[in-house]
Tab-separated table of C-alpha atoms and ligand atoms in Angstrom:
chain	number	residue	atom	x	y	z
H	1	MET	CA	51.184	92.925	77.033
H	2	LYS	CA	52.997	89.781	77.969
H	3	ALA	CA	54.572	89.685	81.451
H	4	ALA	CA	56.108	87.246	83.933
H	5	ILE	CA	54.104	87.499	87.154
H	6	PHE	CA	55.156	86.478	90.644
H	7	ASP	CA	51.988	85.640	92.554
H	8	SER	CA	52.943	85.087	96.193
H	9	ALA	CA	49.844	82.915	96.778
H	10	THR	CA	50.374	80.476	93.920
H	11	ALA	CA	54.109	80.426	93.111
H	12	THR	CA	55.742	77.041	93.574
H	13	PRO	CA	59.429	76.021	93.443
H	14	GLY	CA	60.405	75.517	89.812
H	15	ASN	CA	57.376	77.527	88.692
H	16	LEU	CA	57.924	80.793	90.526
H	17	LEU	CA	56.635	82.979	87.699
H	18	HIS	CA	53.542	82.709	85.499
H	19	ILE	CA	53.629	84.047	81.953
H	20	GLU	CA	50.413	85.986	81.367
H	21	GLU	CA	48.741	88.640	79.239
H	22	VAL	CA	48.092	91.673	81.463
H	23	PRO	CA	47.029	95.280	80.782
H	24	ARG	CA	49.787	97.576	79.584
H	25	PRO	CA	50.710	100.153	82.307
H	26	THR	CA	49.041	103.547	81.998
H	27	LEU	CA	51.039	106.740	82.261
H	28	ASN	CA	51.207	108.626	85.603
H	29	PRO	CA	52.540	112.145	86.127
H	30	GLY	CA	56.333	112.191	86.653
H	31	HIS	CA	56.695	108.841	84.931
H	32	VAL	CA	57.418	107.441	81.485
H	33	VAL	CA	56.247	104.227	79.878
H	34	LEU	CA	59.127	102.219	78.423
H	35	ARG	CA	59.043	99.539	75.786
H	36	VAL	CA	61.353	96.989	77.416
H	37	ILE	CA	64.224	95.925	75.153
H	38	ALA	CA	66.084	93.806	77.712
H	39	CYS	CA	65.922	93.132	81.447
H	40	GLY	CA	68.778	91.614	83.414
H	41	VAL	CA	68.122	88.930	86.034
H	42	CYS	CA	69.523	89.652	89.478
H	43	ARG	CA	69.866	87.355	92.497
H	44	THR	CA	67.498	89.720	94.310
H	45	ASP	CA	64.748	88.666	91.871
H	46	LEU	CA	65.292	85.125	93.069
H	47	HIS	CA	65.168	86.229	96.726
H	48	ILE	CA	61.839	87.950	95.999
H	49	ALA	CA	60.376	84.963	94.143
H	50	GLU	CA	61.573	82.518	96.807
H	51	ARG	CA	60.185	84.824	99.558
H	52	ASP	CA	63.534	85.349	101.265
H	53	LEU	CA	62.328	88.950	101.038
H	54	PRO	CA	58.729	89.431	102.227
H	55	PRO	CA	56.137	89.866	99.441
H	56	LEU	CA	54.959	93.501	99.328
H	57	LYS	CA	52.434	93.100	96.512
H	58	PRO	CA	50.223	90.063	95.942
H	59	ARG	CA	51.029	90.102	92.209
H	60	LEU	CA	54.315	91.502	90.973
H	61	ILE	CA	56.278	91.817	87.751
H	62	PRO	CA	59.922	91.436	88.910
H	63	GLY	CA	62.995	92.811	87.158
H	64	HIS	CA	65.124	95.862	87.929
H	65	GLN	CA	67.833	95.968	85.277
H	66	ILE	CA	65.708	97.453	82.513
H	67	VAL	CA	66.862	98.796	79.189
H	68	GLY	CA	63.921	100.370	77.387
H	69	GLU	CA	62.873	103.161	75.111
H	70	VAL	CA	60.483	105.945	76.007
H	71	VAL	CA	57.118	105.420	74.278
H	72	GLU	CA	54.851	107.594	76.496
H	73	GLY	CA	55.377	110.557	78.799
H	74	ALA	CA	58.280	112.027	76.823
H	75	THR	CA	59.796	115.283	78.164
H	76	PRO	CA	62.465	117.662	76.766
H	77	ASP	CA	65.033	115.708	78.859
H	78	LEU	CA	63.676	112.322	77.775
H	79	PRO	CA	62.372	112.675	74.198
H	80	LEU	CA	60.339	109.959	72.544
H	81	ASN	CA	62.370	106.803	71.744
H	82	THR	CA	65.243	107.805	74.090
H	83	ARG	CA	66.961	104.666	75.260
H	84	VAL	CA	67.294	104.589	79.047
H	85	GLY	CA	68.340	102.283	81.840
H	86	VAL	CA	66.429	101.732	85.079
H	87	SER	CA	67.830	100.134	88.192
H	88	TRP	CA	66.743	98.789	91.594
H	89	MET	CA	66.317	102.275	93.087
H	90	GLY	CA	63.104	103.295	91.322
H	91	GLY	CA	62.354	106.349	93.463
H	92	THR	CA	62.830	108.098	96.795
H	93	ASP	CA	60.770	110.580	98.796
H	94	GLY	CA	63.481	113.237	98.335
H	95	SER	CA	62.680	114.695	101.761
H	96	CYS	CA	63.815	112.314	104.525
H	97	TRP	CA	67.024	112.828	106.485
H	98	PHE	CA	68.935	110.402	104.277
H	99	CYS	CA	67.774	111.963	101.011
H	100	THR	CA	68.786	115.415	102.245
H	101	HIS	CA	72.229	114.156	103.323
H	102	ALA	CA	73.387	112.593	100.016
H	103	MET	CA	72.407	109.090	101.164
H	104	GLU	CA	69.362	108.511	99.019
H	105	ASN	CA	70.252	104.803	98.896
H	106	LEU	CA	69.053	104.653	102.531
H	107	CYS	CA	65.805	106.615	101.953
H	108	ASP	CA	63.064	105.957	104.519
H	109	HIS	CA	60.408	105.654	101.808
H	110	PRO	CA	62.107	104.084	98.806
H	111	THR	CA	60.550	102.656	95.680
H	112	PHE	CA	62.273	99.491	94.483
H	113	THR	CA	61.832	98.574	90.846
H	114	GLY	CA	60.430	95.069	90.483
H	115	TYR	CA	59.675	94.805	94.193
H	116	THR	CA	57.548	97.642	95.576
H	117	VAL	CA	56.390	98.448	92.013
H	118	ASP	CA	56.259	96.363	88.834
H	119	GLY	CA	59.534	95.915	86.967
H	120	GLY	CA	60.858	94.821	83.617
H	121	TYR	CA	59.988	91.146	83.087
H	122	ALA	CA	57.373	92.422	80.634
H	123	GLN	CA	56.961	94.109	77.281
H	124	PHE	CA	56.328	97.530	78.875
H	125	ALA	CA	57.191	99.164	82.213
H	126	LEU	CA	56.107	102.321	84.013
H	127	VAL	CA	59.071	104.045	85.695
H	128	ARG	CA	59.835	107.375	87.322
H	129	SER	CA	61.371	109.808	84.820
H	130	ASP	CA	63.918	111.095	87.340
H	131	PHE	CA	65.233	107.560	87.973
H	132	CYS	CA	65.972	106.839	84.271
H	133	TYR	CA	69.544	107.019	82.981
H	134	PRO	CA	69.899	107.992	79.306
H	135	LEU	CA	72.220	105.463	77.655
H	136	PRO	CA	74.833	105.904	74.935
H	137	PRO	CA	73.302	104.759	71.644
H	138	ASP	CA	76.276	102.648	70.529
H	139	LEU	CA	76.105	100.045	73.303
H	140	ASP	CA	73.711	97.175	72.727
H	141	ALA	CA	70.886	96.687	75.184
H	142	ASN	CA	71.597	93.058	76.102
H	143	HIS	CA	75.056	93.989	77.326
H	144	ILE	CA	73.927	97.088	79.203
H	145	ALA	CA	71.197	95.300	81.197
H	146	PRO	CA	73.537	93.502	83.646
H	147	LEU	CA	75.369	96.751	84.318
H	148	LEU	CA	72.233	98.303	85.820
H	149	CYS	CA	72.224	96.486	89.165
H	150	ALA	CA	75.001	93.917	89.202
H	151	GLY	CA	77.362	96.522	87.780
H	152	ILE	CA	76.233	99.598	89.714
H	153	ILE	CA	75.909	97.894	93.103
H	154	GLY	CA	79.169	95.973	92.561
H	155	PHE	CA	80.788	99.353	91.936
H	156	ARG	CA	79.161	100.814	95.041
H	157	SER	CA	80.580	97.836	97.011
H	158	LEU	CA	84.092	98.859	95.951
H	159	ARG	CA	83.332	102.347	97.281
H	160	VAL	CA	81.818	101.047	100.536
H	161	ALA	CA	84.956	98.937	101.052
H	162	ASP	CA	86.953	102.158	100.562
H	163	THR	CA	89.068	100.586	97.815
H	164	HIS	CA	92.169	102.504	96.744
H	165	PRO	CA	94.228	102.075	93.550
H	166	GLY	CA	96.822	99.308	93.709
H	167	GLU	CA	95.297	97.520	96.717
H	168	ARG	CA	94.802	93.784	97.206
H	169	VAL	CA	91.112	93.054	96.852
H	170	GLY	CA	89.307	89.760	97.409
H	171	LEU	CA	86.097	88.878	95.596
H	172	PHE	CA	84.162	86.112	97.396
H	173	GLY	CA	81.744	84.669	94.855
H	174	PHE	CA	82.080	85.346	91.145
H	175	GLY	CA	78.681	85.813	89.505
H	176	SER	CA	77.418	88.726	87.465
H	177	SER	CA	78.392	91.509	89.890
H	178	ALA	CA	81.938	90.319	90.628
H	179	SER	CA	82.695	89.665	86.969
H	180	LEU	CA	81.927	93.360	86.274
H	181	ALA	CA	83.739	94.707	89.345
H	182	ILE	CA	86.982	92.928	88.407
H	183	THR	CA	87.373	95.069	85.292
H	184	VAL	CA	87.015	98.257	87.331
H	185	LEU	CA	89.559	96.936	89.872
H	186	GLN	CA	92.055	96.171	87.126
H	187	SER	CA	91.692	99.677	85.734
H	188	TRP	CA	92.622	100.887	89.240
H	189	GLY	CA	95.735	98.682	89.223
H	190	CYS	CA	94.435	96.451	92.026
H	191	GLU	CA	95.510	92.832	92.591
H	192	VAL	CA	92.388	90.692	92.562
H	193	TYR	CA	91.995	87.433	94.513
H	194	VAL	CA	88.872	85.349	93.842
H	195	VAL	CA	87.333	82.700	96.101
H	196	THR	CA	84.325	80.921	94.562
H	197	ARG	CA	82.754	77.496	94.621
H	198	GLY	CA	81.679	77.004	90.991
H	199	GLU	CA	84.274	75.530	88.630
H	200	SER	CA	82.924	77.645	85.735
H	201	HIS	CA	83.142	80.756	87.909
H	202	ARG	CA	86.770	79.997	88.756
H	203	LYS	CA	87.571	79.644	85.057
H	204	ALA	CA	85.804	82.930	84.310
H	205	ALA	CA	87.790	84.691	87.070
H	206	THR	CA	91.060	83.373	85.661
H	207	ALA	CA	90.070	84.428	82.145
H	208	LEU	CA	89.228	87.939	83.393
H	209	GLY	CA	92.668	88.341	84.941
H	210	ALA	CA	92.396	87.451	88.637
H	211	LEU	CA	95.889	87.121	90.118
H	212	TRP	CA	94.836	84.116	92.228
H	213	VAL	CA	91.711	81.939	92.216
H	214	GLY	CA	90.633	79.363	94.795
H	215	ASP	CA	87.623	77.274	95.791
H	216	GLU	CA	85.474	77.988	98.832
H	217	ASN	CA	87.873	76.221	101.195
H	218	ALA	CA	90.952	78.068	99.992
H	219	ARG	CA	92.428	81.184	101.604
H	220	PRO	CA	94.085	83.929	99.504
H	221	PRO	CA	97.861	83.661	99.898
H	222	VAL	CA	98.292	87.270	101.126
H	223	PRO	CA	96.345	89.432	103.627
H	224	LEU	CA	93.741	91.482	101.772
H	225	ASP	CA	93.169	95.234	102.055
H	226	ARG	CA	89.515	94.886	100.982
H	227	ALA	CA	87.090	92.034	100.455
H	228	ILE	CA	83.685	92.030	98.800
H	229	THR	CA	81.317	89.122	99.408
H	230	PHE	CA	78.635	88.308	96.838
H	231	ALA	CA	77.230	85.007	98.083
H	232	PRO	CA	74.109	85.127	100.304
H	233	SER	CA	76.018	83.275	103.005
H	234	GLY	CA	77.246	84.393	106.428
H	235	LYS	CA	79.979	81.748	106.354
H	236	VAL	CA	81.445	83.425	103.294
H	237	VAL	CA	81.543	86.725	105.186
H	238	LEU	CA	83.597	85.023	107.918
H	239	SER	CA	86.037	83.614	105.336
H	240	ALA	CA	86.403	87.123	103.972
H	241	ILE	CA	87.096	88.648	107.424
H	242	ALA	CA	89.652	85.919	108.102
H	243	SER	CA	91.497	86.999	104.956
H	244	LEU	CA	91.834	90.698	105.905
H	245	ARG	CA	94.855	92.610	107.120
H	246	LYS	CA	94.416	94.833	110.199
H	247	GLY	CA	92.240	97.830	109.322
H	248	GLY	CA	90.806	96.041	106.289
H	249	VAL	CA	87.144	96.192	105.273
H	250	VAL	CA	84.639	93.559	104.163
H	251	ALA	CA	81.709	94.921	102.162
H	252	ILE	CA	78.734	92.568	101.895
H	253	ASN	CA	77.078	92.856	98.487
H	254	ALA	CA	73.940	90.908	99.369
H	255	ILE	CA	70.424	92.015	100.218
H	256	HIS	CA	69.855	88.778	102.136
H	257	LEU	CA	72.160	86.431	104.093
H	258	ASP	CA	71.191	82.999	105.374
H	259	GLN	CA	72.571	83.973	108.799
H	260	MET	CA	75.754	85.293	110.372
H	261	PRO	CA	77.429	82.525	112.385
H	262	ALA	CA	78.891	83.424	115.790
H	263	PHE	CA	82.572	84.268	115.428
H	264	ASP	CA	85.584	85.029	117.575
H	265	TYR	CA	85.996	88.796	117.981
H	266	ASP	CA	89.577	88.619	119.272
H	267	THR	CA	91.065	86.814	116.296
H	268	LEU	CA	88.757	87.939	113.455
H	269	LEU	CA	87.522	91.491	114.016
H	270	TRP	CA	89.958	93.019	116.520
H	271	GLY	CA	92.580	95.161	114.808
H	272	GLU	CA	90.037	97.624	113.424
H	273	ARG	CA	88.759	95.307	110.770
H	274	GLN	CA	85.302	96.345	109.588
H	275	ILE	CA	82.218	94.629	108.195
H	276	ARG	CA	79.863	96.831	106.184
H	277	SER	CA	76.669	96.034	104.322
H	278	VAL	CA	75.980	97.575	100.920
H	279	ALA	CA	72.417	98.818	100.638
H	280	ASN	CA	70.938	99.862	97.297
H	281	MET	CA	72.625	102.642	95.296
H	282	THR	CA	72.428	106.364	94.628
H	283	ARG	CA	71.775	107.894	91.225
H	284	GLN	CA	75.318	109.256	91.382
H	285	ASP	CA	76.664	105.696	91.747
H	286	ALA	CA	74.691	104.796	88.621
H	287	ARG	CA	75.947	107.739	86.564
H	288	ASP	CA	79.556	107.250	87.709
H	289	PHE	CA	79.563	103.530	87.004
H	290	LEU	CA	77.877	103.819	83.598
H	291	ALA	CA	80.494	106.413	82.581
H	292	ILE	CA	83.308	104.081	83.680
H	293	ALA	CA	81.675	101.116	81.927
H	294	VAL	CA	81.598	103.062	78.654
H	295	GLN	CA	85.168	104.260	79.105
H	296	LEU	CA	86.448	100.739	79.891
H	297	ASN	CA	84.183	99.216	77.231
H	298	ILE	CA	82.803	96.714	79.737
H	299	ARG	CA	80.835	94.087	77.822
H	300	PRO	CA	79.517	91.437	80.188
H	301	ARG	CA	79.076	87.865	79.028
H	302	VAL	CA	75.346	87.291	78.780
H	303	THR	CA	72.955	84.391	78.301
H	304	LEU	CA	69.666	85.444	76.721
H	305	PHE	CA	66.266	84.062	77.737
H	306	SER	CA	62.854	84.794	76.221
H	307	LEU	CA	60.114	86.074	78.547
H	308	ASP	CA	58.497	82.626	78.267
H	309	ASP	CA	61.661	81.182	79.794
H	310	ALA	CA	61.775	83.585	82.774
H	311	ASN	CA	61.663	80.641	85.202
H	312	LYS	CA	64.685	79.098	83.477
H	313	ALA	CA	66.520	82.397	83.822
H	314	LEU	CA	65.876	82.450	87.585
H	315	LEU	CA	67.065	78.855	87.865
H	316	ALA	CA	70.247	79.658	85.998
H	317	VAL	CA	71.006	82.376	88.564
H	318	LYS	CA	70.111	80.083	91.458
H	319	ASN	CA	72.292	77.215	90.276
H	320	GLU	CA	75.094	79.428	88.935
H	321	THR	CA	75.009	77.452	85.711
H	322	GLU	CA	75.838	80.376	83.446
H	323	GLU	CA	79.104	82.271	83.233
H	324	GLY	CA	78.267	85.956	83.364
H	325	SER	CA	74.737	87.330	83.417
H	326	ALA	CA	71.229	86.146	82.530
H	327	VAL	CA	69.152	88.615	80.490
H	328	ILE	CA	65.486	88.385	79.526
H	329	VAL	CA	64.562	89.717	76.104
H	330	PRO	CA	60.785	90.198	75.942
T	401	ZN	ZN1	69.721	93.634	91.711
T	402	ZN	ZN1	64.219	109.757	101.438
């Protein structure tokens, strides 16, 4: 099969992935083999390929927003040709303290799709059967792919920030994840304030109904109840804290931050403001978000790339040149 490979020994900037013919994955117990129909590109893939996250495998197929159909390992629950989605959380041990306390997102021995195991930048992928989400047949694969991490973890961020209906919510950064979260926030009657540096992202936020949009130096005109940060930047987290009312929460939707600058506790955090990170997702987050996405008919804007253009897709995410989400169609 054809696949995009990240080789930590030979990857160079601009040529992070090599397109190669590799053996098709062979079936293991408890798994299914999927024919990949589409695979969304996430900023985490870029962090992996640029080694912001440490390489865990010398050669890796990235990609953790997979829409595929079952071609091997079918079960009564997942019959042949069932269309399923697979996300970042590709497995857990099911036995650690976190797994047994409804916090499987924090599992001590997690499997991450497209990081600890091969992912979906390929024609086929081997995935755990119990971490597949059957998908409604009427939604097209290219538009589902970005929902599978950007959408699910964006949704989890709203939960981690303890967002309530009608609240004032700030979105700091407006890429794939934020552009999906805004639709959920509107369905909850929230007022959405967007701070983002890219001109095209500001236009997209306005088009999607943000009440107020500003550039990275602007401050929302009202104190926010909740803020979600999407940029991999500690400075952005500080801007978000500075925009909160007392008792407000910042949720950081980023697996990697450049660094957290020192900040003044008395003026920024005092008053029971909170900063929380958002780590991974549970299967329940996935099921809940996918149900809401169907109900709200969320159809992300997508830009399609062939597998041969996987490097271009990563660059588009890095440079924020596309509105909406990059999707690889192998
Ligand atoms: Zn992701
Ligand atoms: Zn566990």
